[in-house]
Amino acid sequence: MVNLTRLSAPLDVGGVGIRNRVFLAPMSGITDMPFRQRAYAHGAGLVVSEMVASGELARGRAGFDLRIRHSGLPVHMVQLAGREAVHMAEAARIAAGEGADIIDINMGCPAKKVTGGYAGSALMLDLDHALSLIDAVVGSVKVPVTVKMRLGWDEGALNAPTLARRAEEAGVSMVTVHGRTRCQFYQGKADWRAIARVKEAVSIPVVANGDVCSPAEAAEILDQSGADAVMVGRAHYGAPWIAGSIAAADAGEPAADVPQTPTALADYVIAHYEDMLGLYGVASGVRQARKHLGWYLDRHAGGVAEDSRKAILTAFEPARVTALLRDMLSRDPQSLNLRSAA
């Protein structure tokens, strides 16, 4: 199968214009507002909030409003998870009220704490129930609704094409498919060709997801799946510019605003750190930022001594963290990995 779609071409999703076809995947605890703003600034076509538990949002649990807060970007997309139709509908209304332009329903998360509550990819075990959630969300908001799923629960239940077709009939505007089953979690290689069966089952846009880290892999997943767009997730750890770099490469243009020197990288990471402190407050922010700082160090400064790395990831004083980061990241460029795309 050969897909001639240009990744840099725009895409329409239920009447919402998307500037290109390389998307940032929703990742719990990762794609918060500062991360999404960076990915979009680098050229990602669409960025999605981290997964929001619909029940917690509907009940007004403290802190969940941060996950749906408008980021100021042209398209605000919020992903909801849950298994109760009443909570999904109410959460969708709340998100739309906060300016969400697109609501995504999570039917793909493999985490045990999610599937154990019969949400995420566990919904693929009961398509009638899954459709009741889709109906509830579509009926509660006027913005486009999308669904993210896996190939199925396991190799014996590869029902993504059926779920996608029924979702389209229920009014969903786009589906995203990760090329693994739930039982695979992230093991093995994503099956890009299997996504083609979903594409064949629907007329709405299909987004292919799984194991994409480079422009070549993005082109290959589209060729094998026939999908209309690609979604990139874990490749962004320590590199929020990956999706934008892939779209730029397709257009034959340089990636936007990727740090190219050690000093620029240090400035970039520190700015990201400070933005997280501004969003969450210092007490929470220093903890939530640590995974990002660890990924930046792993990806770009792998030669940093373990005691120095530990000092950065355990300090509670922002001034000390920023000073250590600048020292670690402003060193000999030969010790850093500043490629614009993996």
mmCIF file of C-alpha atoms in Angstrom:
data_model
loop_
_atom_site.group_PDB
_atom_site.id
_atom_site.type_symbol
_atom_site.label_atom_id
_atom_site.label_comp_id
_atom_site.label_asym_id
_atom_site.label_seq_id
_atom_site.Cartn_x
_atom_site.Cartn_y
_atom_site.Cartn_z
ATOM 1 C CA MET A 1 0.000 0.000 0.000
ATOM 2 C CA VAL A 2 1.390 3.395 -0.990
ATOM 3 C CA ASN A 3 0.039 6.527 0.657
ATOM 4 C CA LEU A 4 0.796 9.717 -1.225
ATOM 5 C CA THR A 5 -0.482 11.983 1.551
ATOM 6 C CA ARG A 6 1.942 14.743 2.431
ATOM 7 C CA LEU A 7 2.510 14.956 6.160
ATOM 8 C CA SER A 8 2.813 18.723 5.848
ATOM 9 C CA ALA A 9 -0.642 19.055 4.227
ATOM 10 C CA PRO A 10 -3.576 20.395 6.274
ATOM 11 C CA LEU A 11 -6.391 18.142 7.490
ATOM 12 C CA ASP A 12 -10.033 18.799 8.341
ATOM 13 C CA VAL A 13 -11.414 17.137 11.475
ATOM 14 C CA GLY A 14 -15.135 17.691 11.777
ATOM 15 C CA GLY A 15 -14.823 21.222 10.436
ATOM 16 C CA VAL A 16 -11.752 22.084 12.525
ATOM 17 C CA GLY A 17 -8.716 22.872 10.419
ATOM 18 C CA ILE A 18 -5.445 21.175 11.410
ATOM 19 C CA ARG A 19 -2.280 22.692 9.932
ATOM 20 C CA ASN A 20 -0.406 19.449 9.229
ATOM 21 C CA ARG A 21 -0.679 15.701 9.768
ATOM 22 C CA VAL A 22 1.933 14.986 12.428
ATOM 23 C CA PHE A 23 0.326 15.003 15.875
ATOM 24 C CA LEU A 24 1.563 14.916 19.464
ATOM 25 C CA ALA A 25 -0.026 11.969 21.271
ATOM 26 C CA PRO A 26 -1.833 12.487 24.563
ATOM 27 C CA MET A 27 0.399 11.130 27.335
ATOM 28 C CA SER A 28 -0.685 11.031 30.952
ATOM 29 C CA GLY A 29 1.494 13.168 33.187
ATOM 30 C CA ILE A 30 3.455 14.460 30.198
ATOM 31 C CA THR A 31 1.439 16.480 27.685
ATOM 32 C CA ASP A 32 0.431 19.239 30.052
ATOM 33 C CA MET A 33 0.108 22.849 28.930
ATOM 34 C CA PRO A 34 3.838 23.755 28.888
ATOM 35 C CA PHE A 35 4.684 20.630 26.903
ATOM 36 C CA ARG A 36 1.869 21.116 24.392
ATOM 37 C CA GLN A 37 2.781 24.761 23.869
ATOM 38 C CA ARG A 38 6.347 23.770 23.066
ATOM 39 C CA ALA A 39 5.364 20.964 20.699
ATOM 40 C CA TYR A 40 3.009 23.267 18.821
ATOM 41 C CA ALA A 41 5.605 26.050 18.630
ATOM 42 C CA HIS A 42 7.977 23.546 17.007
ATOM 43 C CA GLY A 43 5.391 22.734 14.346
ATOM 44 C CA ALA A 44 3.251 19.802 15.537
ATOM 45 C CA GLY A 45 0.004 19.823 13.592
ATOM 46 C CA LEU A 46 -2.187 18.965 16.576
ATOM 47 C CA VAL A 47 -1.465 18.555 20.275
ATOM 48 C CA VAL A 48 -3.703 16.732 22.751
ATOM 49 C CA SER A 49 -4.070 17.152 26.491
ATOM 50 C CA GLU A 50 -2.995 14.426 28.833
ATOM 51 C CA MET A 51 -5.775 11.987 29.681
ATOM 52 C CA VAL A 52 -8.404 13.479 32.013
ATOM 53 C CA ALA A 53 -10.473 11.185 34.231
ATOM 54 C CA SER A 54 -14.071 12.139 33.467
ATOM 55 C CA GLY A 55 -15.415 11.184 36.886
ATOM 56 C CA GLU A 56 -12.849 13.300 38.718
ATOM 57 C CA LEU A 57 -13.454 16.251 36.431
ATOM 58 C CA ALA A 58 -17.235 15.955 36.694
ATOM 59 C CA ARG A 59 -17.005 15.829 40.495
ATOM 60 C CA GLY A 60 -14.787 18.914 40.557
ATOM 61 C CA ARG A 61 -11.718 17.296 42.068
ATOM 62 C CA ALA A 62 -9.012 19.871 42.716
ATOM 63 C CA GLY A 63 -6.288 20.107 40.099
ATOM 64 C CA PHE A 64 -8.179 18.500 37.249
ATOM 65 C CA ASP A 65 -9.129 21.902 35.865
ATOM 66 C CA LEU A 66 -5.440 22.421 35.020
ATOM 67 C CA ARG A 67 -5.592 19.521 32.577
ATOM 68 C CA ILE A 68 -8.355 21.097 30.512
ATOM 69 C CA ARG A 69 -7.297 24.730 30.843
ATOM 70 C CA HIS A 70 -7.041 26.393 27.444
ATOM 71 C CA SER A 71 -3.442 26.600 26.311
ATOM 72 C CA GLY A 72 -3.966 29.589 24.040
ATOM 73 C CA LEU A 73 -3.241 27.513 20.940
ATOM 74 C CA PRO A 74 -5.426 27.704 17.820
ATOM 75 C CA VAL A 75 -6.883 24.230 18.417
ATOM 76 C CA HIS A 76 -7.541 23.042 21.966
ATOM 77 C CA MET A 77 -8.059 19.260 22.130
ATOM 78 C CA VAL A 78 -8.924 17.473 25.380
ATOM 79 C CA GLN A 79 -8.824 13.713 25.924
ATOM 80 C CA LEU A 80 -11.304 12.164 28.362
ATOM 81 C CA ALA A 81 -11.260 8.712 29.940
ATOM 82 C CA GLY A 82 -13.918 6.862 31.893
ATOM 83 C CA ARG A 83 -16.608 4.222 31.797
ATOM 84 C CA GLU A 84 -19.736 6.021 33.058
ATOM 85 C CA ALA A 85 -21.764 7.738 30.352
ATOM 86 C CA VAL A 86 -23.099 10.407 32.705
ATOM 87 C CA HIS A 87 -19.572 11.384 33.779
ATOM 88 C CA MET A 88 -18.234 11.338 30.222
ATOM 89 C CA ALA A 89 -21.056 13.582 29.047
ATOM 90 C CA GLU A 90 -20.609 16.043 31.924
ATOM 91 C CA ALA A 91 -16.823 16.107 31.534
ATOM 92 C CA ALA A 92 -17.232 16.782 27.810
ATOM 93 C CA ARG A 93 -19.538 19.702 28.552
ATOM 94 C CA ILE A 94 -17.040 21.101 31.067
ATOM 95 C CA ALA A 95 -14.163 20.762 28.600
ATOM 96 C CA ALA A 96 -16.165 22.380 25.811
ATOM 97 C CA GLY A 97 -17.084 25.163 28.210
ATOM 98 C CA GLU A 98 -13.375 25.757 28.770
ATOM 99 C CA GLY A 99 -12.886 26.190 25.051
ATOM 100 C CA ALA A 100 -12.105 22.666 23.816
ATOM 101 C CA ASP A 101 -12.390 22.570 20.019
ATOM 102 C CA ILE A 102 -12.182 18.760 19.871
ATOM 103 C CA ILE A 103 -12.986 16.090 22.485
ATOM 104 C CA ASP A 104 -11.086 12.805 22.278
ATOM 105 C CA ILE A 105 -12.290 9.627 24.004
ATOM 106 C CA ASN A 106 -9.590 7.330 25.378
ATOM 107 C CA MET A 107 -10.256 3.700 24.452
ATOM 108 C CA GLY A 108 -6.613 2.743 24.132
ATOM 109 C CA CYS A 109 -4.771 3.254 27.427
ATOM 110 C CA PRO A 110 -3.291 -0.102 28.522
ATOM 111 C CA ALA A 111 -2.369 0.894 32.097
ATOM 112 C CA LYS A 112 -3.717 -1.488 34.723
ATOM 113 C CA LYS A 113 -5.008 1.349 36.904
ATOM 114 C CA VAL A 114 -7.150 2.443 33.938
ATOM 115 C CA THR A 115 -8.227 -0.902 32.524
ATOM 116 C CA GLY A 116 -8.823 -2.184 36.052
ATOM 117 C CA GLY A 117 -11.591 0.379 36.263
ATOM 118 C CA TYR A 118 -12.969 -0.866 32.941
ATOM 119 C CA ALA A 119 -11.865 2.260 31.102
ATOM 120 C CA GLY A 120 -9.222 2.854 28.426
ATOM 121 C CA SER A 121 -8.571 -0.182 26.250
ATOM 122 C CA ALA A 122 -10.814 -2.330 28.481
ATOM 123 C CA LEU A 123 -13.721 -0.697 26.667
ATOM 124 C CA MET A 124 -12.745 -2.699 23.593
ATOM 125 C CA LEU A 125 -13.966 -5.793 25.444
ATOM 126 C CA ASP A 126 -17.542 -4.479 25.315
ATOM 127 C CA LEU A 127 -18.270 -2.489 22.176
ATOM 128 C CA ASP A 128 -21.904 -1.876 23.099
ATOM 129 C CA HIS A 129 -20.792 -0.161 26.285
ATOM 130 C CA ALA A 130 -18.061 1.693 24.413
ATOM 131 C CA LEU A 131 -20.685 3.011 22.004
ATOM 132 C CA SER A 132 -22.860 4.175 24.869
ATOM 133 C CA LEU A 133 -19.998 6.437 25.969
ATOM 134 C CA ILE A 134 -19.484 7.719 22.439
ATOM 135 C CA ASP A 135 -23.205 8.456 22.119
ATOM 136 C CA ALA A 136 -23.162 10.298 25.448
ATOM 137 C CA VAL A 137 -20.234 12.514 24.485
ATOM 138 C CA VAL A 138 -21.381 13.215 20.926
ATOM 139 C CA GLY A 139 -24.828 14.099 22.230
ATOM 140 C CA SER A 140 -23.523 16.459 24.897
ATOM 141 C CA VAL A 141 -21.301 18.797 22.860
ATOM 142 C CA LYS A 142 -21.340 20.588 19.530
ATOM 143 C CA VAL A 143 -17.591 20.206 18.880
ATOM 144 C CA PRO A 144 -16.077 17.268 16.962
ATOM 145 C CA VAL A 145 -15.523 14.056 18.926
ATOM 146 C CA THR A 146 -12.683 11.638 18.160
ATOM 147 C CA VAL A 147 -11.645 8.247 19.552
ATOM 148 C CA LYS A 148 -8.205 6.771 20.249
ATOM 149 C CA MET A 149 -8.014 2.976 20.404
ATOM 150 C CA ARG A 150 -5.713 -0.019 20.072
ATOM 151 C CA LEU A 151 -6.012 -2.913 17.627
ATOM 152 C CA GLY A 152 -8.009 -4.772 20.258
ATOM 153 C CA TRP A 153 -7.656 -6.329 23.699
ATOM 154 C CA ASP A 154 -5.479 -9.225 22.480
ATOM 155 C CA GLU A 155 -4.670 -11.139 19.310
ATOM 156 C CA GLY A 156 -7.929 -13.050 19.620
ATOM 157 C CA ALA A 157 -10.042 -9.876 19.595
ATOM 158 C CA LEU A 158 -8.750 -7.501 16.925
ATOM 159 C CA ASN A 159 -11.965 -5.487 16.781
ATOM 160 C CA ALA A 160 -10.625 -1.997 16.044
ATOM 161 C CA PRO A 161 -12.228 -1.938 12.553
ATOM 162 C CA THR A 162 -15.645 -2.727 14.051
ATOM 163 C CA LEU A 163 -15.280 -0.149 16.800
ATOM 164 C CA ALA A 164 -14.122 2.483 14.300
ATOM 165 C CA ARG A 165 -17.016 1.787 11.947
ATOM 166 C CA ARG A 166 -19.570 1.962 14.749
ATOM 167 C CA ALA A 167 -17.930 5.106 16.106
ATOM 168 C CA GLU A 168 -18.214 6.774 12.693
ATOM 169 C CA GLU A 169 -21.896 5.818 12.539
ATOM 170 C CA ALA A 170 -22.339 7.413 15.982
ATOM 171 C CA GLY A 171 -20.906 10.722 14.760
ATOM 172 C CA VAL A 172 -17.183 10.494 15.543
ATOM 173 C CA SER A 173 -15.033 12.676 13.267
ATOM 174 C CA MET A 174 -11.666 10.881 13.440
ATOM 175 C CA VAL A 175 -10.102 7.765 14.953
ATOM 176 C CA THR A 176 -6.538 7.121 16.057
ATOM 177 C CA VAL A 177 -5.197 3.568 16.213
ATOM 178 C CA HIS A 178 -2.121 2.422 18.111
ATOM 179 C CA GLY A 179 -0.755 -0.614 16.288
ATOM 180 C CA ARG A 180 -0.643 -2.904 19.312
ATOM 181 C CA THR A 181 -3.180 -4.780 21.409
ATOM 182 C CA ARG A 182 -3.726 -3.913 25.026
ATOM 183 C CA CYS A 183 -2.043 -7.125 26.145
ATOM 184 C CA GLN A 184 1.103 -6.127 24.262
ATOM 185 C CA PHE A 185 1.366 -2.882 26.246
ATOM 186 C CA TYR A 186 4.462 -1.410 24.519
ATOM 187 C CA GLN A 187 6.276 -4.667 23.834
ATOM 188 C CA GLY A 188 7.317 -5.873 20.407
ATOM 189 C CA LYS A 189 6.834 -3.828 17.270
ATOM 190 C CA ALA A 190 3.648 -1.965 16.429
ATOM 191 C CA ASP A 191 1.770 -3.599 13.540
ATOM 192 C CA TRP A 192 1.369 -0.753 11.077
ATOM 193 C CA ARG A 193 -0.246 -2.916 8.404
ATOM 194 C CA ALA A 194 -3.040 -3.937 10.779
ATOM 195 C CA ILE A 195 -4.122 -0.289 10.978
ATOM 196 C CA ALA A 196 -5.013 -0.538 7.273
ATOM 197 C CA ARG A 197 -8.047 -2.651 8.200
ATOM 198 C CA VAL A 198 -9.398 0.262 10.202
ATOM 199 C CA LYS A 199 -8.776 2.659 7.334
ATOM 200 C CA GLU A 200 -10.706 0.338 5.028
ATOM 201 C CA ALA A 201 -13.653 0.241 7.442
ATOM 202 C CA VAL A 202 -14.333 3.984 7.664
ATOM 203 C CA SER A 203 -14.470 7.151 5.590
ATOM 204 C CA ILE A 204 -13.394 9.549 8.357
ATOM 205 C CA PRO A 205 -9.705 10.371 8.881
ATOM 206 C CA VAL A 206 -7.597 7.659 10.498
ATOM 207 C CA VAL A 207 -4.450 8.483 12.452
ATOM 208 C CA ALA A 208 -1.706 5.840 12.776
ATOM 209 C CA ASN A 209 0.237 5.615 16.041
ATOM 210 C CA GLY A 210 3.038 3.465 17.420
ATOM 211 C CA ASP A 211 6.858 3.388 17.210
ATOM 212 C CA VAL A 212 7.273 6.500 15.068
ATOM 213 C CA CYS A 213 10.425 8.466 15.871
ATOM 214 C CA SER A 214 11.663 9.856 12.545
ATOM 215 C CA PRO A 215 10.519 11.264 9.195
ATOM 216 C CA ALA A 216 11.302 7.938 7.497
ATOM 217 C CA GLU A 217 9.188 6.001 9.997
ATOM 218 C CA ALA A 218 6.349 8.492 9.669
ATOM 219 C CA ALA A 219 6.324 8.022 5.904
ATOM 220 C CA GLU A 220 6.498 4.246 6.272
ATOM 221 C CA ILE A 221 3.610 3.997 8.738
ATOM 222 C CA LEU A 222 1.426 5.955 6.319
ATOM 223 C CA ASP A 223 2.492 3.742 3.414
ATOM 224 C CA GLN A 224 1.723 0.555 5.327
ATOM 225 C CA SER A 225 -1.513 1.707 6.970
ATOM 226 C CA GLY A 226 -2.986 4.029 4.367
ATOM 227 C CA ALA A 227 -3.775 6.395 7.248
ATOM 228 C CA ASP A 228 -4.384 10.105 6.845
ATOM 229 C CA ALA A 229 -2.054 11.310 9.604
ATOM 230 C CA VAL A 230 0.480 10.070 12.123
ATOM 231 C CA MET A 231 0.606 10.498 15.906
ATOM 232 C CA VAL A 232 3.922 10.468 17.757
ATOM 233 C CA GLY A 233 4.197 9.801 21.482
ATOM 234 C CA ARG A 234 7.175 8.496 23.433
ATOM 235 C CA ALA A 235 9.728 9.799 20.910
ATOM 236 C CA HIS A 236 9.044 13.208 22.447
ATOM 237 C CA TYR A 237 10.641 12.317 25.784
ATOM 238 C CA GLY A 238 13.304 14.974 26.175
ATOM 239 C CA ALA A 239 12.549 16.368 22.711
ATOM 240 C CA PRO A 240 9.210 18.229 22.394
ATOM 241 C CA TRP A 241 10.185 19.173 18.830
ATOM 242 C CA ILE A 242 9.985 15.697 17.261
ATOM 243 C CA ALA A 243 6.513 15.978 15.654
ATOM 244 C CA GLY A 244 7.311 19.428 14.305
ATOM 245 C CA SER A 245 10.645 18.207 12.965
ATOM 246 C CA ILE A 246 8.938 15.376 11.087
ATOM 247 C CA ALA A 247 6.393 17.756 9.528
ATOM 248 C CA ALA A 248 9.162 20.206 8.623
ATOM 249 C CA ALA A 249 11.244 17.482 7.001
ATOM 250 C CA ASP A 250 8.261 16.493 4.864
ATOM 251 C CA ALA A 251 7.915 20.095 3.716
ATOM 252 C CA GLY A 252 11.641 20.384 3.041
ATOM 253 C CA GLU A 253 11.997 23.073 5.680
ATOM 254 C CA PRO A 254 14.106 23.403 8.823
ATOM 255 C CA ALA A 255 12.437 22.535 12.113
ATOM 256 C CA ALA A 256 11.176 25.521 14.057
ATOM 257 C CA ASP A 257 13.041 26.816 17.099
ATOM 258 C CA VAL A 258 14.935 23.628 17.961
ATOM 259 C CA PRO A 259 17.911 24.423 20.234
ATOM 260 C CA GLN A 260 21.123 24.001 18.274
ATOM 261 C CA THR A 261 23.820 24.839 20.820
ATOM 262 C CA PRO A 262 24.513 23.769 24.408
ATOM 263 C CA THR A 263 23.663 27.230 25.695
ATOM 264 C CA ALA A 264 20.387 27.293 23.750
ATOM 265 C CA LEU A 265 19.519 23.840 25.069
ATOM 266 C CA ALA A 266 20.177 24.928 28.647
ATOM 267 C CA ASP A 267 17.981 28.003 28.151
ATOM 268 C CA TYR A 268 15.264 25.829 26.634
ATOM 269 C CA VAL A 269 15.185 23.237 29.412
ATOM 270 C CA ILE A 270 15.283 25.865 32.144
ATOM 271 C CA ALA A 271 12.400 27.765 30.512
ATOM 272 C CA HIS A 272 10.382 24.536 30.384
ATOM 273 C CA TYR A 273 11.162 23.913 34.053
ATOM 274 C CA GLU A 274 10.116 27.423 35.048
ATOM 275 C CA ASP A 275 6.884 27.171 33.067
ATOM 276 C CA MET A 276 5.994 23.999 34.961
ATOM 277 C CA LEU A 277 6.666 25.724 38.267
ATOM 278 C CA GLY A 278 4.414 28.554 37.137
ATOM 279 C CA LEU A 279 1.588 26.174 36.263
ATOM 280 C CA TYR A 280 1.721 23.852 39.266
ATOM 281 C CA GLY A 281 3.376 26.006 41.909
ATOM 282 C CA VAL A 282 6.846 25.313 43.283
ATOM 283 C CA ALA A 283 5.953 22.555 45.745
ATOM 284 C CA SER A 284 4.257 20.378 43.120
ATOM 285 C CA GLY A 285 6.129 21.639 40.084
ATOM 286 C CA VAL A 286 9.612 20.611 41.219
ATOM 287 C CA ARG A 287 8.389 17.023 41.512
ATOM 288 C CA GLN A 288 6.370 16.927 38.311
ATOM 289 C CA ALA A 289 9.233 18.386 36.301
ATOM 290 C CA ARG A 290 11.730 15.721 37.328
ATOM 291 C CA LYS A 291 10.737 13.158 34.714
ATOM 292 C CA HIS A 292 11.186 15.778 31.989
ATOM 293 C CA LEU A 293 14.558 16.872 33.345
ATOM 294 C CA GLY A 294 15.658 13.232 33.504
ATOM 295 C CA TRP A 295 14.672 12.705 29.870
ATOM 296 C CA TYR A 296 16.500 15.843 28.760
ATOM 297 C CA LEU A 297 19.630 14.655 30.538
ATOM 298 C CA ASP A 298 19.343 11.096 29.227
ATOM 299 C CA ARG A 299 18.825 12.248 25.670
ATOM 300 C CA HIS A 300 21.248 15.136 25.430
ATOM 301 C CA ALA A 301 23.796 14.739 28.209
ATOM 302 C CA GLY A 302 24.189 11.043 28.771
ATOM 303 C CA GLY A 303 27.730 11.517 30.005
ATOM 304 C CA VAL A 304 26.649 13.437 33.095
ATOM 305 C CA ALA A 305 27.954 11.824 36.283
ATOM 306 C CA GLU A 306 25.327 9.951 38.272
ATOM 307 C CA ASP A 307 25.824 12.086 41.373
ATOM 308 C CA SER A 308 25.270 15.269 39.339
ATOM 309 C CA ARG A 309 22.146 13.798 37.742
ATOM 310 C CA LYS A 310 20.834 12.775 41.132
ATOM 311 C CA ALA A 311 21.451 16.245 42.528
ATOM 312 C CA ILE A 312 19.311 17.781 39.788
ATOM 313 C CA LEU A 313 16.496 15.274 40.206
ATOM 314 C CA THR A 314 16.288 15.452 43.993
ATOM 315 C CA ALA A 315 16.793 19.154 44.722
ATOM 316 C CA PHE A 316 13.779 21.121 45.971
ATOM 317 C CA GLU A 317 15.233 24.611 45.447
ATOM 318 C CA PRO A 318 14.492 25.869 41.901
ATOM 319 C CA ALA A 319 17.543 28.133 41.879
ATOM 320 C CA ARG A 320 19.820 25.173 42.604
ATOM 321 C CA VAL A 321 18.128 23.065 39.934
ATOM 322 C CA THR A 322 18.519 25.741 37.268
ATOM 323 C CA ALA A 323 22.155 26.350 38.197
ATOM 324 C CA LEU A 324 22.933 22.643 37.954
ATOM 325 C CA LEU A 325 21.075 22.326 34.660
ATOM 326 C CA ARG A 326 22.977 25.206 33.138
ATOM 327 C CA ASP A 327 26.266 23.692 34.248
ATOM 328 C CA MET A 328 25.397 20.214 32.922
ATOM 329 C CA LEU A 329 23.888 21.331 29.599
ATOM 330 C CA SER A 330 26.243 24.159 28.664
ATOM 331 C CA ARG A 331 29.249 21.935 28.217
ATOM 332 C CA ASP A 332 31.192 20.646 25.234
ATOM 333 C CA PRO A 333 28.719 20.193 22.368
ATOM 334 C CA GLN A 334 30.316 16.845 21.556
ATOM 335 C CA SER A 335 28.772 15.478 24.755
ATOM 336 C CA LEU A 336 25.294 16.576 23.707
ATOM 337 C CA ASN A 337 22.819 15.177 21.190
ATOM 338 C CA LEU A 338 21.219 18.160 19.485
ATOM 339 C CA ARG A 339 19.758 16.484 16.415
ATOM 340 C CA SER A 340 16.396 18.010 15.505
ATOM 341 C CA ALA A 341 14.788 14.591 15.047
ATOM 342 C CA ALA A 342 15.645 11.156 16.344
#
